[in-house]
GROMACS .gro file of C-alpha atoms in nm:
model
  278
    1MET     CA    1  10.440   7.670   8.812
    2SER     CA    2  10.546   7.426   9.068
    3PHE     CA    3  10.561   7.538   9.467
    4THR     CA    4  10.514   7.455   9.772
    5SER     CA    5  10.343   7.648  10.059
    6ASN     CA    6  10.546   7.626  10.402
    7TYR     CA    7  10.475   7.771  10.729
    8VAL     CA    8  10.846   7.789  11.015
    9GLN     CA    9  10.836   7.994  11.308
   10CYS     CA   10  11.124   8.302  11.328
   11GLU     CA   11  11.193   8.438  11.606
   12GLY     CA   12  10.873   8.319  11.783
   13ARG     CA   13  10.672   8.408  11.496
   14GLU     CA   14  10.508   8.239  11.223
   15LEU     CA   15  10.642   8.342  10.847
   16HIS     CA   16  10.475   8.205  10.571
   17TYR     CA   17  10.685   8.115  10.249
   18THR     CA   18  10.659   7.955   9.868
   19GLU     CA   19  10.937   7.743   9.745
   20TRP     CA   20  11.022   7.703   9.428
   21GLY     CA   21  11.288   7.465   9.272
   22ALA     CA   22  11.381   7.260   9.597
   23GLN     CA   23  11.589   7.015   9.443
   24HIS     CA   24  11.870   7.338   9.357
   25ALA     CA   25  12.199   7.379   9.619
   26GLU     CA   26  12.201   7.746   9.537
   27THR     CA   27  11.906   7.993   9.694
   28VAL     CA   28  11.789   8.327   9.602
   29ILE     CA   29  11.523   8.478   9.898
   30ALA     CA   30  11.287   8.681   9.667
   31TRP     CA   31  11.149   8.924   9.912
   32HIS     CA   32  10.802   9.158   9.841
   33GLY     CA   33  10.731   9.554   9.873
   34LEU     CA   34  10.578   9.728  10.182
   35ALA     CA   35  10.169   9.638  10.129
   36ARG     CA   36  10.218   9.310   9.875
   37THR     CA   37  10.291   8.966   9.964
   38GLY     CA   38  10.581   8.674   9.858
   39ARG     CA   39  10.338   8.556   9.577
   40ASP     CA   40  10.436   8.896   9.384
   41MET     CA   41  10.705   8.694   9.307
   42ASP     CA   42  10.567   8.406   9.137
   43ASP     CA   43  10.687   8.495   8.777
   44ILE     CA   44  11.025   8.535   8.819
   45ALA     CA   45  11.061   8.292   9.087
   46ALA     CA   46  10.921   7.985   8.860
   47HIS     CA   47  11.177   8.132   8.627
   48LEU     CA   48  11.479   8.139   8.820
   49SER     CA   49  11.370   7.805   8.980
   50GLN     CA   50  11.521   7.650   8.706
   51ARG     CA   51  11.857   7.720   8.825
   52TRP     CA   52  11.832   7.815   9.180
   53ARG     CA   53  11.619   7.729   9.490
   54VAL     CA   54  11.392   8.018   9.503
   55ILE     CA   55  11.222   8.137   9.891
   56CYS     CA   56  10.973   8.423   9.919
   57PRO     CA   57  10.845   8.493  10.251
   58ASP     CA   58  10.520   8.692  10.291
   59THR     CA   59  10.643   8.975  10.568
   60LEU     CA   60  10.498   8.956  10.933
   61GLY     CA   61  10.179   9.106  10.899
   62ARG     CA   62  10.133   9.054  10.544
   63GLY     CA   63   9.984   8.741  10.372
   64LEU     CA   64   9.967   8.405  10.530
   65SER     CA   65  10.203   8.513  10.788
   66GLN     CA   66  10.137   8.582  11.139
   67TRP     CA   67  10.057   8.945  11.226
   68SER     CA   68  10.267   9.139  11.490
   69PRO     CA   69  10.118   9.150  11.824
   70ALA     CA   70  10.365   9.408  11.944
   71PRO     CA   71  10.321   9.627  11.586
   72GLU     CA   72  10.572   9.978  11.753
   73GLN     CA   73  10.823   9.735  11.735
   74GLU     CA   74  10.807   9.490  11.519
   75TYR     CA   75  10.724   9.648  11.247
   76CYS     CA   76  11.052   9.755  11.115
   77LEU     CA   77  11.362   9.687  10.919
   78ASP     CA   78  11.553   9.575  11.257
   79PHE     CA   79  11.311   9.329  11.332
   80TYR     CA   80  11.249   9.235  10.974
   81VAL     CA   81  11.638   9.159  10.955
   82LYS     CA   82  11.633   8.957  11.270
   83LEU     CA   83  11.351   8.744  11.049
   84ALA     CA   84  11.545   8.697  10.770
   85ALA     CA   85  11.830   8.536  10.940
   86ALA     CA   86  11.615   8.342  11.155
   87LEU     CA   87  11.440   8.228  10.839
   88VAL     CA   88  11.802   8.065  10.665
   89ASP     CA   89  11.902   7.952  10.946
   90ALA     CA   90  11.588   7.748  10.978
   91LEU     CA   91  11.577   7.640  10.613
   92GLY     CA   92  11.995   7.511  10.652
   93ILE     CA   93  12.073   7.820  10.373
   94ALA     CA   94  12.451   7.914  10.423
   95ARG     CA   95  12.531   8.103  10.164
   96PHE     CA   96  12.223   8.292   9.888
   97HIS     CA   97  12.171   8.585   9.629
   98TRP     CA   98  11.902   8.810   9.775
   99LEU     CA   99  11.607   9.013   9.567
  100GLY     CA  100  11.391   9.240   9.712
  101THR     CA  101  11.127   9.477   9.578
  102SER     CA  102  11.118   9.814   9.785
  103MET     CA  103  11.089   9.702  10.100
  104GLY     CA  104  11.219   9.376  10.070
  105GLY     CA  105  11.562   9.560   9.919
  106ALA     CA  106  11.568   9.766  10.211
  107ILE     CA  107  11.611   9.459  10.461
  108GLY     CA  108  11.872   9.301  10.202
  109THR     CA  109  12.044   9.585  10.242
  110LEU     CA  110  12.052   9.631  10.596
  111ALA     CA  111  12.091   9.244  10.653
  112ALA     CA  112  12.384   9.226  10.384
  113ALA     CA  113  12.563   9.547  10.611
  114THR     CA  114  12.492   9.349  10.930
  115THR     CA  115  12.337   9.033  11.032
  116LEU     CA  116  12.388   8.859  10.728
  117ARG     CA  117  12.713   9.018  10.601
  118GLY     CA  118  12.953   8.791  10.434
  119ARG     CA  119  12.597   8.526  10.350
  120ILE     CA  120  12.449   8.745  10.090
  121ARG     CA  121  12.667   8.720   9.793
  122ARG     CA  122  12.460   8.922   9.565
  123LEU     CA  123  12.181   9.165   9.570
  124VAL     CA  124  11.934   9.306   9.373
  125LEU     CA  125  11.722   9.628   9.425
  126ASN     CA  126  11.409   9.632   9.269
  127ASP     CA  127  11.331  10.027   9.291
  128ASN     CA  128  11.510  10.040   9.662
  129GLY     CA  129  11.770  10.257   9.735
  130PRO     CA  130  11.924  10.374  10.050
  131GLN     CA  131  11.745  10.649  10.065
  132LEU     CA  132  11.353  10.751   9.925
  133ALA     CA  133  11.193  11.056   9.841
  134ASP     CA  134  10.984  11.197  10.109
  135ALA     CA  135  10.655  11.261   9.858
  136ALA     CA  136  10.621  10.921   9.728
  137ILE     CA  137  10.697  10.797  10.087
  138GLU     CA  138  10.387  10.979  10.204
  139ARG     CA  139  10.149  10.858   9.880
  140ILE     CA  140  10.212  10.479   9.985
  141ARG     CA  141  10.140  10.568  10.363
  142SER     CA  142   9.819  10.772  10.259
  143TYR     CA  143   9.642  10.409  10.094
  144ALA     CA  144   9.858  10.164  10.296
  145GLY     CA  145   9.768  10.283  10.624
  146SER     CA  146   9.371  10.310  10.590
  147PRO     CA  147   9.305   9.982  10.292
  148ALA     CA  148   9.047  10.024  10.123
  149ALA     CA  149   8.745   9.803  10.138
  150PHE     CA  150   8.509   9.670   9.874
  151ALA     CA  151   8.185   9.454   9.822
  152THR     CA  152   8.336   9.213   9.546
  153VAL     CA  153   8.660   9.092   9.490
  154SER     CA  154   8.587   9.212   9.114
  155GLU     CA  155   8.612   9.608   9.250
  156LEU     CA  156   8.901   9.503   9.465
  157GLU     CA  157   9.113   9.430   9.142
  158GLN     CA  158   8.978   9.714   9.006
  159TYR     CA  159   9.128   9.942   9.273
  160PHE     CA  160   9.474   9.744   9.231
  161ARG     CA  161   9.489   9.811   8.879
  162THR     CA  162   9.454  10.151   8.933
  163ILE     CA  163   9.735  10.214   9.263
  164TYR     CA  164   9.974   9.939   9.071
  165LYS     CA  165   9.997  10.089   8.784
  166PRO     CA  166  10.309  10.210   8.756
  167TYR     CA  167  10.411   9.845   8.788
  168GLY     CA  168  10.371   9.809   8.436
  169TRP     CA  169  10.267   9.588   8.220
  170LEU     CA  170  10.063   9.301   8.329
  171SER     CA  171   9.877   9.020   8.186
  172ASP     CA  172   9.478   9.069   8.286
  173ALA     CA  173   9.543   8.683   8.418
  174GLN     CA  174   9.880   8.822   8.657
  175TRP     CA  175   9.621   9.102   8.750
  176ARG     CA  176   9.338   8.819   8.900
  177ARG     CA  177   9.687   8.644   9.033
  178LEU     CA  178   9.777   8.962   9.232
  179THR     CA  179   9.448   9.062   9.375
  180GLU     CA  180   9.364   8.684   9.472
  181THR     CA  181   9.710   8.625   9.641
  182SER     CA  182   9.684   8.899   9.817
  183THR     CA  183   9.281   8.972   9.996
  184ARG     CA  184   9.139   8.890  10.249
  185ARG     CA  185   8.763   8.908  10.380
  186LEU     CA  186   8.655   9.160  10.703
  187PRO     CA  187   8.392   9.062  10.955
  188ASP     CA  188   8.144   9.257  10.761
  189GLY     CA  189   8.206   9.060  10.467
  190ARG     CA  190   8.360   9.332  10.226
  191VAL     CA  191   8.700   9.272  10.082
  192THR     CA  192   9.071   9.407  10.123
  193PRO     CA  193   9.435   9.398  10.062
  194HIS     CA  194   9.586   9.082  10.326
  195TYR     CA  195   9.763   9.290  10.541
  196ASP     CA  196   9.816   9.440  10.899
  197PRO     CA  197   9.722   9.834  10.824
  198ALA     CA  198   9.904   9.884  11.152
  199MET     CA  199  10.249   9.807  10.956
  200VAL     CA  200  10.234  10.174  10.920
  201MET     CA  201  10.371  10.210  11.253
  202GLN     CA  202  10.677  10.206  11.067
  203PHE     CA  203  10.714  10.534  10.988
  204THR     CA  204  10.577  10.642  11.285
  205HIS     CA  205  10.814  10.497  11.547
  206HIS     CA  206  11.111  10.438  11.312
  207ALA     CA  207  11.089  10.746  11.149
  208ASP     CA  208  11.438  10.660  10.936
  209ASP     CA  209  11.392  10.320  10.887
  210TYR     CA  210  11.504  10.419  10.502
  211ARG     CA  211  11.770  10.576  10.565
  212ARG     CA  212  12.047  10.413  10.505
  213TRP     CA  213  12.370  10.571  10.346
  214ASP     CA  214  12.581  10.425  10.645
  215GLU     CA  215  12.497  10.060  10.587
  216TRP     CA  216  12.515  10.140  10.154
  217ASP     CA  217  12.905  10.234  10.225
  218THR     CA  218  12.946   9.961  10.410
  219LEU     CA  219  12.868   9.735  10.185
  220ASP     CA  220  13.132   9.496   9.911
  221ILE     CA  221  12.899   9.289   9.771
  222PRO     CA  222  12.815   9.297   9.357
  223VAL     CA  223  12.463   9.514   9.363
  224LEU     CA  224  12.195   9.550   9.077
  225CYS     CA  225  11.927   9.814   9.090
  226LEU     CA  226  11.670   9.800   8.858
  227ARG     CA  227  11.481  10.175   8.852
  228GLY     CA  228  11.186  10.263   8.733
  229GLU     CA  229  11.236  10.492   8.447
  230ALA     CA  230  10.911  10.692   8.609
  231SER     CA  231  10.949  10.580   8.953
  232ASP     CA  232  10.870  10.858   9.210
  233LEU     CA  233  10.994  10.669   9.509
  234LEU     CA  234  11.410  10.619   9.399
  235LEU     CA  235  11.485  10.956   9.254
  236PRO     CA  236  11.753  10.952   8.943
  237GLU     CA  237  11.987  11.187   9.169
  238THR     CA  238  11.976  10.911   9.421
  239ALA     CA  239  12.025  10.596   9.175
  240GLU     CA  240  12.336  10.840   9.050
  241ALA     CA  241  12.475  10.850   9.387
  242MET     CA  242  12.401  10.481   9.449
  243ARG     CA  243  12.637  10.408   9.154
  244ASN     CA  244  12.903  10.626   9.283
  245ARG     CA  245  12.961  10.491   9.644
  246GLY     CA  246  12.919  10.213   9.843
  247PRO     CA  247  12.941   9.923   9.672
  248ARG     CA  248  12.909  10.119   9.319
  249ALA     CA  249  12.578   9.963   9.188
  250VAL     CA  250  12.521   9.893   8.885
  251VAL     CA  251  12.177  10.077   8.784
  252VAL     CA  252  11.953   9.971   8.509
  253GLU     CA  253  11.643  10.203   8.414
  254ILE     CA  254  11.330   9.980   8.354
  255ALA     CA  255  11.101  10.146   8.064
  256GLY     CA  256  10.714  10.197   8.075
  257CYS     CA  257  10.740  10.172   8.476
  258GLY     CA  258  10.751  10.368   8.774
  259HIS     CA  259  10.771  10.194   9.170
  260ALA     CA  260  10.810   9.898   9.103
  261PRO     CA  261  10.880   9.729   8.783
  262ALA     CA  262  10.643   9.365   8.827
  263LEU     CA  263  10.941   9.180   8.753
  264ASN     CA  264  10.720   8.984   8.536
  265THR     CA  265  10.869   8.987   8.179
  266PRO     CA  266  11.122   8.815   8.024
  267GLU     CA  267  11.374   9.117   7.979
  268GLN     CA  268  11.335   9.129   8.359
  269PHE     CA  269  11.406   8.778   8.423
  270ALA     CA  270  11.709   8.816   8.182
  271LEU     CA  271  11.856   9.058   8.401
  272VAL     CA  272  11.854   8.957   8.724
  273GLU     CA  273  11.925   8.530   8.602
  274ARG     CA  274  12.210   8.737   8.466
  275PHE     CA  275  12.345   8.921   8.762
  276PHE     CA  276  12.315   8.600   8.981
  277ALA     CA  277  12.479   8.406   8.766
  278GLY     CA  278  12.804   8.610   8.775
   0.00000   0.00000   0.00000
């Protein structure tokens, strides 16, 4: 794997991102899920970088990006879209494809309908849609808002293997990398997931942030939705509605996964690559 680690100022906040395939003219923005980091995209970024430049940001408050000093206002999709627009402008990227897992897909949907309309060429949503199941959101809130902490990294890895089992198959090396790239140490010496727990303020201060049918219905670009066949977040009836309204997404169910497919198998690589290649 060959990438560079970079930092950039966006809307007065420092964002971290990895860059793959810098020699290519065409670009893919690959944005991670709610409580994760851009390093979740390593496997698919390595594959896509044979053809595209791939930019994988850490969202504000996650990974190596700055934590927000104004969490009530800034941990929300509107501000994440502002950050995304500032990022692509800072990097001189005029038009690009977007691949987003969960929250990253919601950012892409809103961006494509508003600030970045006409600049996002094709949109891949990894287990995300314009309506999410309330029970699943509550499940995610329950662990994300009060992140577990452990004495050792090995214990944290076991925790990740449990809560992220719906990702589907990961090799032992991939579980280890997922853990090591999303771990921070607390003042008391324990380790915990590498994000600001205040980011769950999104669900109380922006309660309707993930209800986006109005924006969905305005999209006029090709959309591919990868739905984990056992997903409790993107329900089958929502995926069916996505097929029939707005941009009329192509929906592909990913066997052996819930929320959300890890984007780490040749079959998943091929689906995304073929779609972006048009």
